[in-house]
């Protein structure tokens, strides 16, 4: 503890005082090294003679300016690298040569010729070892001036780095200068590396992790494999799950290369890695077909999918991008991000980005926008998608999801927009909730318009249907992270509930490609891979946080999982196809579904009834219309409009009827 206090005192000094202390130390080394060189050469303790005093006096006078010129007093010792030894060798060598010249010119005959090289060797030993010793001492006991004092029990967390390649070595070096983690070992799959050492850290096989945890009280395993495929990362994460350690990872190579993050910018394990599914290389022609050199509009541009669509659209060089969003803050946020992205690219910064506030239910506004900017492609991502929220506010979902889509589609026809792509959902298939039913009606509208001869096929309508996206608003992943950080419990609605998952970037990329495949009225379904049990996802996130699940078998665990029951409108599993008629496309992850279509003349009558019922807030009637229109719609609960429920509770009659 005393050593730590001294280190803290030294680090707290000003740069000038530190340089002075180093200078005094090197002065002592210069004198001591010269005296020791004489003693070693003569074989006895050397005693100064009168005519040799000026040599000892000149040694530090020569050494200190040379060392200063080489920057030995500017270096931050606790961060000094091994390559700094070369600078020390150069500085000491120059000093030794100058000193040898002085000795030669002194004319003193009794000085042996071996004294200067011995003096050089000793000086190199003293100066170099002192720096390395100080680096080790200060690196081990350094405490930030604004952080924890040494008397407050400061302590680094011992970590193991998985991956002994270049990235792992760089990470270990970076962490060695930090104040949070202390690398104690490497783990690598290459058997030829086992038992070897890199920078003093031994390399072990994965089977030794339990031993390392027990011996070094390891708290974290850091994945240093930024170039590994997602499937390989998923495999490694599953292998690490049984161990009581917090698993973190380095960012990807592309992010490091682009300067977005540094090597030691550790992050939580990307939940996408748990899927273990590698993204399929996109078809560049499909990506560019509806975007490059065209004017594109995204509705709901500030949402999870809408904002990612905007990011990817910008990279595809559109002539202009129109952001259409109801939320002022969300619109401001995505506009700011895109302008920052464009400013860094000398080619892309010519792209014009227009941020427009408005509702998709305002047809006049959308028509004016489409005509004013000459919109050629629309990605319609605006929708209310949170199942329980929509169930409690069904009227707003009808206006936004159904009539908002109808309004935007009719505006696209009136403005001669070439392509209109609807972002749909797997919840539209045999829905048990209002949200899914409204999205299926939105699909029916576009299908009917595509077959309606009145619009003459001016606008090509396409629908893309997929499941949950990781990290989106309302997703379980950020919810679980928050609950784990609070110490639990982690809430899961049902032990058997399963969901399909896809990353937001992959979903947006596939939406763009599917939209380019449509001929008119197509319903495309994205291959979501294998479904995941939500309780298994929760368990894996708890384990990867280095915590233990608390249950009857482990009463002393840290995080409990509680089952709260299905929420209003929620079902145990989701589907992507209504029927069994599905065909492949040129993209292995995009399928084309053939779904039942209602002719527009018939659908229009039902929409009129639905609009009237919505205006009167007759939610029972709305539900009956949805049952007629949407195949397989079986509500999981009764009407739960919060306003109506509160009126009924207080005996207040609706003013709309």
XYZ file of C-alpha atoms in Angstrom:
657
model
C 0.000 0.000 0.000
C 2.928 2.341 0.731
C 4.291 1.620 -2.745
C 0.926 2.556 -4.252
C 0.871 5.847 -2.317
C 4.360 6.736 -3.533
C 3.308 5.924 -7.102
C 0.259 8.117 -6.712
C 2.421 10.942 -5.361
C 4.844 10.653 -8.277
C 2.084 10.577 -10.924
C 0.454 13.601 -9.278
C 3.552 15.736 -9.802
C 3.789 18.236 -12.628
C 5.662 17.278 -15.786
C 8.525 19.649 -14.879
C 9.051 18.080 -11.448
C 8.980 14.570 -12.921
C 11.604 15.551 -15.498
C 13.744 17.055 -12.735
C 13.582 13.812 -10.705
C 14.537 11.778 -13.777
C 17.390 14.165 -14.489
C 18.726 13.830 -10.935
C 18.446 10.043 -11.198
C 20.347 9.977 -14.496
C 23.024 12.259 -13.015
C 23.548 9.695 -10.289
C 23.625 6.892 -12.877
C 26.263 8.749 -14.946
C 28.512 9.192 -11.923
C 27.912 5.712 -10.522
C 28.358 3.975 -13.887
C 31.700 5.695 -14.483
C 32.939 4.883 -10.975
C 31.792 1.269 -11.351
C 33.474 0.997 -14.748
C 36.785 2.003 -13.204
C 36.247 -0.394 -10.275
C 35.419 -3.317 -12.537
C 38.359 -2.599 -14.795
C 40.889 -2.389 -11.934
C 39.326 -5.134 -9.874
C 39.096 -3.112 -6.655
C 37.062 -0.196 -5.277
C 38.272 2.741 -7.264
C 39.388 5.909 -5.470
C 39.344 9.199 -7.311
C 42.509 10.963 -8.276
C 42.832 14.706 -8.616
C 43.380 14.837 -12.372
C 40.356 12.600 -13.062
C 37.761 14.622 -11.174
C 36.764 16.661 -14.184
C 35.835 13.444 -16.083
C 33.292 12.586 -13.399
C 32.130 16.176 -13.413
C 31.663 16.143 -17.196
C 29.790 12.803 -17.374
C 26.340 14.122 -16.290
C 26.936 17.429 -18.091
C 27.251 15.460 -21.323
C 24.570 12.858 -20.602
C 21.620 15.008 -19.503
C 21.425 17.302 -22.610
C 21.789 14.295 -24.925
C 19.055 12.374 -23.098
C 16.824 15.441 -23.192
C 17.458 15.833 -26.925
C 16.301 12.251 -27.500
C 13.104 12.875 -25.515
C 13.833 10.670 -22.524
C 12.306 13.278 -20.217
C 9.190 13.814 -22.317
C 8.063 10.203 -22.300
C 5.251 9.125 -19.957
C 7.000 6.304 -18.160
C 3.931 4.270 -17.235
C 2.995 4.115 -20.933
C 6.502 3.523 -22.301
C 6.719 0.795 -24.961
C 9.429 -1.806 -25.504
C 10.402 -0.040 -28.714
C 11.428 2.943 -26.574
C 14.464 0.869 -25.611
C 15.893 1.630 -29.059
C 15.689 5.348 -28.282
C 17.443 4.739 -24.967
C 20.171 2.711 -26.738
C 20.689 5.520 -29.231
C 20.862 8.197 -26.525
C 23.266 6.229 -24.311
C 25.443 5.284 -27.296
C 25.789 8.905 -28.415
C 26.648 9.894 -24.846
C 29.240 7.098 -24.573
C 30.885 8.100 -27.853
C 31.068 11.767 -26.845
C 32.427 10.785 -23.447
C 35.028 8.496 -25.059
C 36.091 11.404 -27.253
C 36.462 13.606 -24.163
C 38.524 10.889 -22.457
C 40.733 10.553 -25.526
C 41.287 14.289 -25.726
C 41.921 14.613 -21.989
C 45.437 13.343 -22.363
C 45.198 11.293 -19.142
C 47.285 8.195 -19.836
C 46.197 6.089 -16.849
C 42.619 5.632 -18.067
C 42.287 2.158 -19.627
C 40.719 1.906 -23.088
C 38.092 -0.558 -21.769
C 36.575 1.963 -19.354
C 34.424 3.816 -21.986
C 32.752 0.630 -23.355
C 32.160 -0.676 -19.829
C 30.743 2.734 -18.932
C 28.456 2.534 -22.015
C 27.221 -0.928 -21.042
C 26.554 0.030 -17.426
C 24.829 3.274 -18.375
C 22.623 1.393 -20.805
C 21.765 -1.090 -18.068
C 20.964 1.564 -15.466
C 18.955 3.937 -17.677
C 17.064 1.210 -19.548
C 16.255 -0.952 -16.533
C 15.200 2.075 -14.471
C 12.626 3.026 -17.127
C 11.296 -0.495 -17.460
C 11.164 -0.953 -13.686
C 9.294 2.337 -13.304
C 6.928 1.345 -16.118
C 6.118 -1.921 -14.323
C 5.788 -0.267 -10.923
C 3.653 2.653 -12.034
C 1.625 0.492 -14.395
C 0.716 -1.829 -11.579
C -0.044 0.808 -8.985
C -1.194 3.782 -11.047
C -4.388 5.466 -9.994
C -6.020 8.268 -11.939
C -5.978 11.626 -10.158
C -9.750 11.840 -10.526
C -10.325 8.214 -9.717
C -9.895 5.914 -6.758
C -7.088 6.688 -4.337
C -4.733 3.852 -3.417
C -6.028 3.825 0.118
C -9.566 3.221 -1.160
C -8.889 -0.340 -2.283
C -8.415 0.163 -6.047
C -8.020 -3.096 -7.953
C -7.965 -4.159 -11.584
C -10.128 -7.020 -12.819
C -8.194 -10.028 -14.085
C -9.183 -11.013 -17.611
C -8.357 -13.715 -20.133
C -8.050 -12.808 -23.809
C -9.470 -15.328 -26.280
C -7.285 -15.125 -29.374
C -3.491 -14.861 -29.347
C -3.235 -13.298 -32.791
C -2.264 -9.757 -33.700
C -5.566 -8.345 -32.402
C -5.203 -10.150 -29.066
C -1.630 -8.916 -28.579
C -2.653 -5.331 -29.378
C -5.575 -5.609 -26.962
C -3.347 -6.950 -24.173
C -0.892 -4.080 -24.696
C -3.683 -1.484 -24.679
C -5.291 -2.918 -21.547
C -1.939 -2.960 -19.788
C -2.012 0.845 -19.834
C -5.616 1.054 -18.697
C -7.019 1.150 -15.203
C -9.825 -1.419 -15.456
C -8.501 -4.761 -16.742
C -5.325 -6.793 -16.194
C -4.669 -9.520 -18.807
C -3.377 -12.682 -17.121
C -3.377 -15.184 -20.004
C -4.345 -15.937 -23.583
C -6.610 -18.712 -24.826
C -6.219 -19.915 -28.387
C -7.444 -22.861 -30.442
C -4.049 -23.365 -32.119
C -2.442 -26.285 -30.258
C 1.034 -25.313 -31.507
C 0.821 -22.104 -29.440
C -0.109 -23.732 -26.146
C 2.445 -23.274 -23.307
C 4.171 -20.466 -25.266
C 4.251 -16.881 -24.028
C 3.590 -13.501 -25.624
C 4.787 -10.442 -23.688
C 4.907 -12.536 -20.549
C 1.377 -13.930 -20.928
C 1.051 -17.687 -21.371
C -1.219 -19.221 -24.006
C -3.650 -21.919 -22.853
C -6.299 -24.120 -24.474
C -9.976 -23.489 -23.716
C -10.006 -26.526 -21.437
C -7.776 -24.584 -19.012
C -10.300 -21.764 -18.506
C -11.679 -23.225 -15.257
C -8.128 -23.436 -13.893
C -7.448 -19.818 -14.879
C -10.707 -18.641 -13.292
C -9.843 -20.333 -9.996
C -6.175 -19.330 -9.924
C -6.464 -15.701 -11.030
C -10.071 -14.931 -10.001
C -10.802 -14.111 -13.653
C -13.965 -12.030 -14.071
C -14.014 -11.473 -17.842
C -13.175 -13.241 -21.063
C -12.432 -10.825 -23.907
C -12.930 -12.073 -27.459
C -10.109 -10.768 -29.648
C -11.175 -12.356 -32.940
C -12.533 -9.395 -34.954
C -12.100 -11.153 -38.306
C -13.988 -14.327 -37.327
C -17.261 -15.110 -39.081
C -20.500 -14.670 -37.188
C -21.088 -18.419 -37.123
C -17.638 -18.962 -35.577
C -18.231 -16.239 -32.995
C -21.579 -17.796 -32.147
C -19.888 -21.153 -31.661
C -17.282 -19.656 -29.319
C -19.903 -17.823 -27.287
C -21.859 -21.055 -26.810
C -18.649 -22.752 -25.629
C -18.044 -19.985 -23.069
C -21.610 -19.965 -21.731
C -21.106 -22.579 -18.966
C -18.327 -20.541 -17.323
C -19.109 -17.920 -14.689
C -17.418 -15.069 -16.541
C -18.564 -11.915 -18.271
C -17.912 -12.270 -22.008
C -17.019 -9.108 -23.923
C -15.595 -8.596 -27.390
C -13.426 -6.319 -29.491
C -15.165 -4.311 -32.210
C -14.974 -5.484 -35.819
C -11.953 -4.821 -38.015
C -13.927 -2.494 -40.286
C -14.890 -0.241 -37.356
C -11.273 -0.161 -36.139
C -9.945 0.566 -39.648
C -12.444 3.394 -40.156
C -11.399 4.989 -36.873
C -14.855 4.616 -35.326
C -13.427 2.799 -32.294
C -10.055 1.835 -30.858
C -8.679 -1.650 -30.278
C -9.485 -1.532 -26.558
C -13.061 -0.291 -27.043
C -14.600 -3.385 -25.521
C -18.296 -3.982 -25.938
C -20.930 -6.390 -24.793
C -21.253 -9.524 -26.903
C -23.321 -8.690 -29.949
C -26.550 -10.625 -29.535
C -26.474 -11.142 -33.301
C -23.511 -13.439 -32.671
C -25.821 -15.676 -30.655
C -27.777 -16.351 -33.832
C -24.604 -17.770 -35.340
C -25.759 -16.908 -38.839
C -23.466 -15.280 -41.395
C -24.990 -12.615 -43.605
C -25.322 -13.468 -47.291
C -23.398 -11.221 -49.658
C -25.906 -8.780 -51.204
C -26.693 -8.525 -54.896
C -25.309 -5.098 -55.744
C -27.573 -4.727 -58.783
C -30.672 -5.264 -56.616
C -29.409 -2.816 -54.002
C -28.882 -0.070 -56.553
C -31.958 -0.658 -58.736
C -34.413 1.560 -56.836
C -31.914 3.903 -55.166
C -28.781 4.892 -57.071
C -29.239 8.277 -58.785
C -32.910 8.337 -57.760
C -34.922 10.447 -55.341
C -35.953 8.236 -52.436
C -38.349 8.855 -49.537
C -38.533 6.895 -46.293
C -41.628 7.246 -44.120
C -41.035 6.590 -40.453
C -37.421 7.581 -41.122
C -36.611 7.940 -37.430
C -37.692 4.428 -36.413
C -35.512 1.354 -35.983
C -35.965 0.016 -39.506
C -36.544 3.414 -41.129
C -33.303 4.882 -39.798
C -31.267 1.856 -40.886
C -32.835 2.052 -44.334
C -31.692 5.688 -44.492
C -28.125 4.749 -43.533
C -27.920 2.103 -46.222
C -29.665 4.231 -48.847
C -27.069 6.986 -48.365
C -24.268 4.512 -49.113
C -25.976 3.603 -52.418
C -25.656 7.162 -53.768
C -29.242 8.356 -54.323
C -29.793 11.701 -56.017
C -31.622 12.827 -52.861
C -33.132 11.330 -49.723
C -36.348 12.641 -48.175
C -36.859 11.798 -44.491
C -40.537 11.794 -43.511
C -41.265 11.409 -39.819
C -43.981 12.297 -37.281
C -41.606 12.510 -34.299
C -39.634 15.761 -34.272
C -36.847 14.372 -32.082
C -36.471 11.164 -34.116
C -36.311 13.198 -37.331
C -33.698 15.554 -35.890
C -31.633 12.610 -34.662
C -31.465 10.734 -37.971
C -30.905 13.933 -39.977
C -27.961 14.878 -37.747
C -26.469 11.392 -38.053
C -26.783 11.327 -41.860
C -25.260 14.781 -42.276
C -22.324 13.702 -40.113
C -21.933 10.545 -42.215
C -22.050 12.541 -45.455
C -19.551 15.119 -44.221
C -16.886 12.418 -43.873
C -17.326 11.210 -47.470
C -16.143 13.628 -50.189
C -18.212 11.761 -52.802
C -21.413 11.227 -50.832
C -21.554 14.754 -49.382
C -23.176 15.916 -52.618
C -26.304 13.915 -51.754
C -29.165 16.149 -50.623
C -31.043 15.155 -47.484
C -34.403 16.758 -46.684
C -36.004 16.321 -43.256
C -39.797 16.734 -43.341
C -42.252 16.505 -40.476
C -45.689 15.074 -41.090
C -48.170 12.244 -40.684
C -48.749 9.509 -43.248
C -52.478 10.114 -42.820
C -52.119 13.592 -44.375
C -52.578 12.768 -48.051
C -52.249 16.339 -49.302
C -48.897 16.700 -47.526
C -47.532 13.464 -48.996
C -48.759 14.251 -52.518
C -47.172 17.708 -52.348
C -43.891 16.202 -51.129
C -43.853 13.502 -53.830
C -44.519 16.041 -56.581
C -42.221 18.778 -55.256
C -39.213 16.463 -54.876
C -40.174 14.159 -57.783
C -40.002 11.076 -55.573
C -39.222 7.859 -57.469
C -39.044 5.290 -54.631
C -40.886 5.140 -51.304
C -40.014 2.828 -48.416
C -43.043 2.887 -46.152
C -41.767 2.047 -42.653
C -44.148 4.301 -40.698
C -46.346 2.167 -38.430
C -47.335 1.510 -34.852
C -45.754 -1.885 -34.126
C -45.690 -2.446 -30.345
C -48.291 -5.175 -29.807
C -49.559 -4.352 -26.266
C -49.462 -0.593 -26.977
C -51.506 -1.006 -30.139
C -53.928 -3.282 -28.324
C -54.560 -0.495 -25.828
C -54.956 2.130 -28.583
C -56.583 0.266 -31.489
C -58.157 3.334 -33.069
C -54.811 5.035 -33.636
C -53.395 1.832 -35.112
C -56.274 1.736 -37.635
C -55.654 5.330 -38.718
C -51.884 4.989 -38.888
C -51.293 1.430 -40.091
C -54.320 0.993 -42.389
C -55.403 4.429 -43.598
C -51.848 5.804 -43.377
C -50.757 3.100 -45.828
C -53.782 3.744 -48.063
C -53.111 7.485 -48.037
C -49.414 7.063 -48.824
C -50.181 4.531 -51.594
C -52.780 6.785 -53.251
C -50.396 9.734 -52.993
C -47.714 7.638 -54.698
C -50.132 6.843 -57.535
C -51.157 10.496 -57.902
C -47.503 11.610 -58.005
C -46.431 8.830 -60.398
C -43.972 7.293 -57.925
C -42.311 4.291 -59.565
C -41.838 1.960 -56.579
C -43.582 1.665 -53.229
C -42.213 -0.846 -50.685
C -44.185 -1.670 -47.533
C -42.299 -2.875 -44.442
C -44.604 -5.585 -43.093
C -44.333 -8.126 -40.268
C -44.696 -11.813 -39.505
C -47.465 -10.825 -37.086
C -49.674 -10.200 -40.128
C -49.922 -13.978 -40.597
C -52.953 -15.463 -38.784
C -52.752 -12.623 -36.249
C -53.946 -12.750 -32.673
C -53.573 -9.016 -32.151
C -54.765 -5.730 -33.627
C -51.301 -4.725 -34.789
C -50.867 -7.831 -36.922
C -54.392 -7.494 -38.337
C -53.823 -3.861 -39.347
C -50.566 -4.736 -41.079
C -52.286 -7.515 -43.020
C -54.978 -5.058 -44.133
C -52.165 -2.744 -45.270
C -50.799 -5.619 -47.369
C -54.279 -6.273 -48.809
C -54.572 -2.612 -49.833
C -51.337 -2.701 -51.819
C -52.155 -6.060 -53.361
C -55.574 -4.794 -54.435
C -54.156 -1.553 -55.846
C -51.634 -3.541 -57.871
C -54.438 -5.485 -59.540
C -56.719 -2.471 -59.966
C -56.871 -1.492 -63.630
C -57.765 2.102 -62.655
C -54.204 2.866 -61.563
C -52.799 1.319 -64.777
C -49.744 -0.079 -63.058
C -48.027 3.317 -62.720
C -46.733 2.516 -59.245
C -45.226 -0.889 -58.501
C -46.236 -2.031 -55.003
C -44.145 -4.540 -53.053
C -44.453 -5.887 -49.514
C -41.642 -7.379 -47.423
C -42.564 -9.479 -44.399
C -40.124 -10.441 -41.627
C -39.967 -11.089 -37.895
C -38.311 -9.365 -34.955
C -35.147 -7.348 -35.398
C -32.492 -7.347 -32.698
C -32.137 -4.083 -30.826
C -35.216 -2.391 -32.272
C -37.492 -0.255 -30.143
C -39.564 -2.590 -28.003
C -37.178 -5.517 -28.536
C -36.538 -7.903 -25.656
C -32.761 -7.576 -25.995
C -32.360 -4.004 -24.656
C -35.040 -4.796 -22.058
C -33.102 -7.837 -20.830
C -29.851 -5.843 -20.724
C -31.507 -3.182 -18.598
C -33.035 -5.752 -16.248
C -29.718 -7.605 -15.830
C -27.904 -4.322 -15.121
C -30.467 -3.572 -12.382
C -29.877 -6.970 -10.805
C -33.060 -8.578 -12.116
C -35.496 -10.064 -12.286
C -35.555 -10.761 -16.032
C -39.176 -10.982 -17.151
C -40.316 -13.446 -19.825
C -43.972 -13.719 -20.750
C -44.082 -17.501 -21.232
C -41.605 -20.347 -20.920
C -42.514 -21.684 -24.378
C -42.683 -18.439 -26.355
C -40.467 -18.392 -29.461
C -39.560 -15.695 -31.957
C -37.635 -15.245 -35.186
C -34.805 -12.734 -35.032
C -32.694 -10.847 -37.544
C -30.235 -7.981 -37.235
C -31.491 -4.540 -38.253
C -28.785 -4.016 -40.926
C -29.461 -7.401 -42.507
C -33.228 -6.815 -42.491
C -32.867 -3.379 -44.104
C -30.491 -4.719 -46.740
C -32.860 -7.555 -47.627
C -35.821 -5.141 -47.749
C -34.001 -3.025 -50.335
C -33.151 -6.080 -52.438
C -36.636 -7.586 -52.193
C -38.190 -4.260 -53.176
C -36.225 -4.369 -56.418
C -37.523 -7.848 -57.263
C -41.212 -6.967 -57.142
C -43.293 -6.977 -60.303
C -46.372 -5.549 -58.588
C -48.374 -6.854 -55.642
C -45.603 -9.230 -54.539
C -45.343 -10.369 -50.933
C -41.766 -11.263 -50.098
C -40.813 -13.196 -46.981
C -37.343 -13.022 -45.492
C -35.664 -16.214 -44.341
C -35.303 -15.598 -40.622
C -33.430 -18.806 -39.846
C -34.363 -20.890 -36.828
C -36.691 -19.486 -34.145
C -35.297 -18.838 -30.682
C -36.966 -19.529 -27.336
C -37.065 -16.234 -25.481
C -36.273 -17.892 -22.150
C -33.136 -19.430 -23.692
C -32.115 -15.985 -24.950
C -32.591 -14.585 -21.439
C -30.494 -17.373 -19.899
C -27.677 -16.878 -22.375
C -27.586 -13.131 -21.772
C -27.419 -13.715 -18.001
C -24.598 -16.251 -18.353
C -22.623 -14.057 -20.742
C -22.857 -11.242 -18.184
C -20.896 -13.459 -15.797
C -23.901 -14.043 -13.545
C -25.766 -17.126 -12.375
C -29.496 -17.732 -12.746
C -31.361 -17.869 -9.465
C -33.847 -20.750 -9.322
C -34.767 -23.707 -7.126
C -31.573 -25.546 -8.108
C -29.408 -22.448 -7.581
C -30.963 -20.485 -4.703
C -27.838 -18.323 -4.349
C -27.801 -17.142 -7.963
C -27.849 -13.433 -8.816
C -30.569 -13.049 -11.469
C -34.037 -14.547 -11.326
C -36.227 -15.208 -14.377
C -39.908 -14.469 -13.812
C -42.734 -15.564 -16.123
C -45.400 -12.879 -16.348
C -47.910 -14.488 -18.752
C -48.711 -13.559 -22.333
C -49.526 -9.910 -22.869
C -52.713 -8.768 -24.593
C -52.614 -9.838 -28.240
C -49.416 -11.859 -27.871
C -49.074 -15.439 -29.096
C -46.528 -18.138 -28.419
C -45.077 -18.284 -31.908
C -45.086 -16.289 -35.111
C -45.418 -17.459 -38.713
C -44.244 -15.962 -41.984
C -46.647 -17.601 -44.460
C -50.446 -17.662 -44.525
C -50.604 -20.512 -47.000
C -48.105 -23.012 -48.319
C -47.571 -21.414 -51.718
C -44.072 -20.051 -51.700
C -41.341 -19.913 -54.320
C -37.650 -19.139 -54.339
C -36.104 -16.009 -55.803
C -32.624 -15.201 -57.044
C -31.654 -14.435 -53.431
C -31.376 -17.402 -51.054
C -32.788 -15.429 -48.099
C -35.779 -13.941 -49.948
C -38.905 -15.982 -50.765
C -41.989 -14.975 -52.750
C -45.348 -15.835 -51.181
C -48.659 -16.155 -52.981
C -51.401 -14.839 -50.717
C -55.149 -14.384 -51.027
C -56.125 -11.062 -52.641
C -59.386 -9.129 -52.201
C -60.412 -7.120 -55.311
C -60.112 -3.391 -54.733
C -63.807 -2.680 -55.411
C -64.798 -5.084 -52.636
C -61.975 -4.016 -50.326
C -62.881 -0.341 -50.776
C -66.393 -0.974 -49.408
C -64.975 -2.642 -46.333
C -62.487 0.194 -45.846
C -65.381 2.672 -45.925
C -67.097 0.701 -43.153
C -63.841 0.501 -41.220
C -63.287 4.252 -41.537
C -66.796 4.985 -40.310
C -66.418 2.638 -37.331
C -63.050 4.179 -36.477
C -64.515 7.682 -36.580
C -67.223 6.569 -34.144
C -64.724 4.668 -31.973
C -66.848 1.564 -32.397
C -64.092 -0.906 -31.648
C -66.324 -3.971 -31.557
C -67.420 -3.204 -35.095
C -63.810 -2.570 -36.106
C -62.882 -5.987 -34.808
C -65.665 -7.645 -36.790
C -64.491 -5.952 -39.993
C -60.923 -7.065 -39.346
C -62.114 -10.640 -38.843
C -63.796 -10.536 -42.246
C -60.813 -9.037 -44.047
C -57.931 -10.864 -42.363
C -57.742 -14.604 -42.855
C -57.096 -16.451 -39.592
C -57.516 -13.418 -37.325
C -58.373 -14.818 -33.897
C -58.066 -12.132 -31.207
C -56.300 -13.375 -28.117
C -58.179 -10.929 -25.900
C -61.212 -8.662 -25.911
C -61.189 -5.001 -26.969
C -58.848 -3.135 -24.630
C -59.037 0.489 -25.780
C -57.968 2.367 -22.662
C -60.200 5.379 -23.265
C -63.315 3.230 -23.706
C -62.446 1.123 -20.683
C -62.040 4.252 -18.542
C -65.333 5.686 -19.831
C -67.157 2.469 -19.015
C -65.586 2.422 -15.568
C -66.813 5.967 -14.855
C -70.127 5.601 -16.683
C -69.257 8.271 -19.295
C -70.882 7.981 -22.712
C -68.713 8.409 -25.795
C -69.086 11.856 -27.373
C -68.343 10.386 -30.788
C -71.575 8.402 -31.084
